[in-house]
């Protein structure tokens, strides 16, 4: 099952406070905050790609080399 093969990545308290400070500096607010959290955890876990159903959720955030994968699209 997915549970047996997946690694769960989370931020420490300090990492979370740094994320929130970065979001304030960058003017990121609202629902985009959750997208930024997902992306920060993906980077922490050394992900090379991120599966999403909505590319626009992540396009305005710094991907730092992470490739967005959207099922059903050719790009």
XYZ file of N, CA and C in Angstrom:
225
model
N 0.837 -1.183 0.000
C 0.000 0.000 0.000
C 0.879 1.244 0.000
N 0.292 2.354 -0.297
C 1.008 3.631 -0.330
C 1.611 3.947 1.035
N 0.884 3.635 2.081
C 1.359 3.910 3.445
C 2.680 3.208 3.738
N 2.855 2.017 3.220
C 4.064 1.250 3.491
C 5.279 1.740 2.711
N 5.048 2.429 1.598
C 6.173 2.832 0.752
C 6.456 4.335 0.776
N 5.614 5.109 1.431
C 5.770 6.571 1.416
C 6.518 7.063 2.650
N 7.294 8.108 2.447
C 7.916 8.814 3.567
C 7.057 10.037 3.882
N 6.794 10.261 5.147
C 6.031 11.434 5.566
C 7.027 12.496 6.012
N 6.950 13.657 5.373
C 7.857 14.759 5.667
C 7.054 15.885 6.311
N 7.586 16.419 7.393
C 6.949 17.569 8.032
C 8.027 18.565 8.421
N 7.613 19.766 8.714
C 8.546 20.802 9.137
C 8.639 20.825 10.655
N 9.806 21.160 11.156
C 9.957 21.369 12.598
C 9.288 22.696 12.952
N 9.191 22.976 14.227
C 8.624 24.254 14.651
C 9.393 25.429 14.079
N 10.726 25.374 14.165
C 11.558 26.446 13.634
C 11.402 26.621 12.134
N 11.332 25.502 11.412
C 11.146 25.563 9.958
C 9.795 26.178 9.600
N 8.784 25.867 10.403
C 7.454 26.432 10.164
C 7.455 27.933 10.367
N 8.098 28.410 11.439
C 8.178 29.857 11.679
C 8.944 30.548 10.558
N 10.026 29.922 10.063
C 10.781 30.497 8.942
C 9.914 30.564 7.689
N 9.136 29.511 7.447
C 8.226 29.507 6.299
C 7.241 30.661 6.407
N 6.631 30.815 7.574
C 5.653 31.891 7.756
C 6.282 33.266 7.558
N 7.496 33.445 8.055
C 8.197 34.720 7.856
C 8.476 34.948 6.371
N 8.912 33.898 5.672
C 9.172 34.003 4.236
C 7.904 34.347 3.471
N 6.789 33.740 3.861
C 5.520 34.005 3.185
C 5.098 35.449 3.374
N 5.287 35.972 4.573
C 4.964 37.384 4.833
C 5.826 38.291 3.971
N 7.113 38.001 3.926
C 8.045 38.797 3.116
C 7.658 38.760 1.640
N 7.238 37.599 1.174
C 6.905 37.413 -0.242
C 5.466 37.788 -0.578
N 4.672 38.172 0.426
C 3.284 38.556 0.183
C 2.370 37.398 -0.144
N 2.710 36.212 0.325
C 1.881 35.024 0.086
C 0.900 34.888 1.243
N -0.387 34.717 0.924
C -1.416 34.620 1.963
C -2.540 33.703 1.493
N -3.468 33.452 2.387
C -4.641 32.655 2.053
C -4.304 31.218 1.735
N -5.056 30.640 0.813
C -4.889 29.241 0.436
C -3.526 28.921 -0.144
N -2.874 29.928 -0.725
C -1.540 29.702 -1.292
C -0.551 29.306 -0.198
N -0.860 29.637 1.069
C -0.008 29.262 2.196
C 0.138 27.743 2.278
N -0.944 27.032 2.075
C -0.906 25.568 2.135
C -0.070 25.000 0.988
N -0.187 25.614 -0.195
C 0.616 25.175 -1.333
C 2.098 25.382 -1.039
N 2.433 26.504 -0.419
C 3.824 26.785 -0.059
C 4.338 25.786 0.973
N 3.488 25.398 1.905
C 3.871 24.392 2.898
C 4.160 23.051 2.226
N 3.298 22.647 1.311
C 3.502 21.393 0.578
C 4.819 21.449 -0.189
N 5.058 22.569 -0.850
C 6.283 22.715 -1.619
C 7.520 22.701 -0.724
N 7.455 23.361 0.419
C 8.599 23.390 1.344
C 8.895 21.972 1.851
N 7.844 21.201 2.150
C 8.048 19.813 2.591
C 8.617 18.969 1.457
N 8.169 19.217 0.235
C 8.698 18.481 -0.915
C 10.192 18.757 -1.076
N 10.587 20.021 -0.927
C 12.012 20.352 -1.027
C 12.798 19.710 0.116
N 12.234 19.742 1.319
C 12.910 19.127 2.466
C 13.116 17.633 2.227
N 12.152 16.989 1.605
C 12.238 15.566 1.311
C 13.014 15.261 0.042
N 13.608 16.286 -0.546
C 14.420 16.152 -1.761
C 13.629 15.589 -2.940
N 12.367 16.004 -3.034
C 11.536 15.580 -4.159
C 12.057 16.209 -5.452
N 11.920 15.489 -6.527
C 12.273 16.029 -7.833
C 11.039 16.404 -8.635
N 9.885 15.875 -8.225
C 8.634 16.207 -8.894
C 7.509 16.270 -7.869
N 6.461 16.994 -8.254
C 5.311 17.180 -7.372
C 4.049 16.952 -8.185
N 3.248 16.000 -7.773
C 2.006 15.670 -8.452
C 0.905 16.595 -7.960
N 0.214 17.257 -8.893
C -0.871 18.170 -8.537
C -1.960 18.099 -9.595
N -3.163 18.409 -9.208
C -4.263 18.487 -10.167
C -4.456 19.916 -10.658
N -3.755 20.868 -10.054
C -3.893 22.266 -10.454
C -2.520 22.934 -10.492
N -1.947 23.009 -11.667
C -0.629 23.599 -11.866
C -0.566 25.026 -11.324
N -1.645 25.789 -11.488
C -1.652 27.193 -11.060
C -1.435 27.359 -9.560
N -1.742 26.330 -8.776
C -1.522 26.415 -7.329
C -0.051 26.624 -6.992
N 0.831 26.129 -7.842
C 2.253 26.136 -7.525
C 3.100 27.011 -8.446
N 2.561 27.429 -9.581
C 3.363 28.145 -10.574
C 3.952 29.460 -10.055
N 3.300 30.127 -9.145
C 3.793 31.409 -8.647
C 4.737 31.262 -7.461
N 4.998 30.030 -7.059
C 5.900 29.762 -5.933
C 7.264 29.321 -6.455
N 8.327 29.538 -5.695
C 9.661 29.127 -6.156
C 9.811 27.599 -6.141
N 9.833 27.014 -7.307
C 9.889 25.553 -7.420
C 11.302 25.010 -7.190
N 12.315 25.818 -7.406
C 13.700 25.406 -7.165
C 14.019 24.057 -7.804
N 13.620 23.891 -9.051
C 13.956 22.681 -9.786
C 12.958 21.548 -9.679
N 11.961 21.671 -8.835
C 10.937 20.624 -8.738
C 10.011 20.739 -9.939
N 9.787 19.627 -10.604
C 8.943 19.580 -11.792
C 7.507 19.298 -11.364
N 6.575 20.107 -11.870
C 5.159 19.870 -11.595
C 4.623 18.829 -12.578
N 3.932 17.841 -12.041
C 3.334 16.793 -12.854
C 1.828 16.899 -12.685
N 1.137 17.097 -13.822
C -0.322 17.226 -13.801
C -0.900 16.093 -14.625
N -1.612 15.152 -13.996
C -2.190 14.036 -14.754
C -3.115 14.537 -15.855
N -3.051 13.874 -16.999
C -3.943 14.206 -18.096
C -3.449 15.344 -18.971
N -2.250 15.861 -18.698
C -1.695 16.915 -19.561
C -0.426 16.370 -20.217
N -0.073 16.980 -21.328
C 1.101 16.502 -22.050
C 2.379 17.195 -21.639
N 2.283 18.203 -20.739
C 3.521 18.903 -20.348
C 4.014 18.511 -18.996
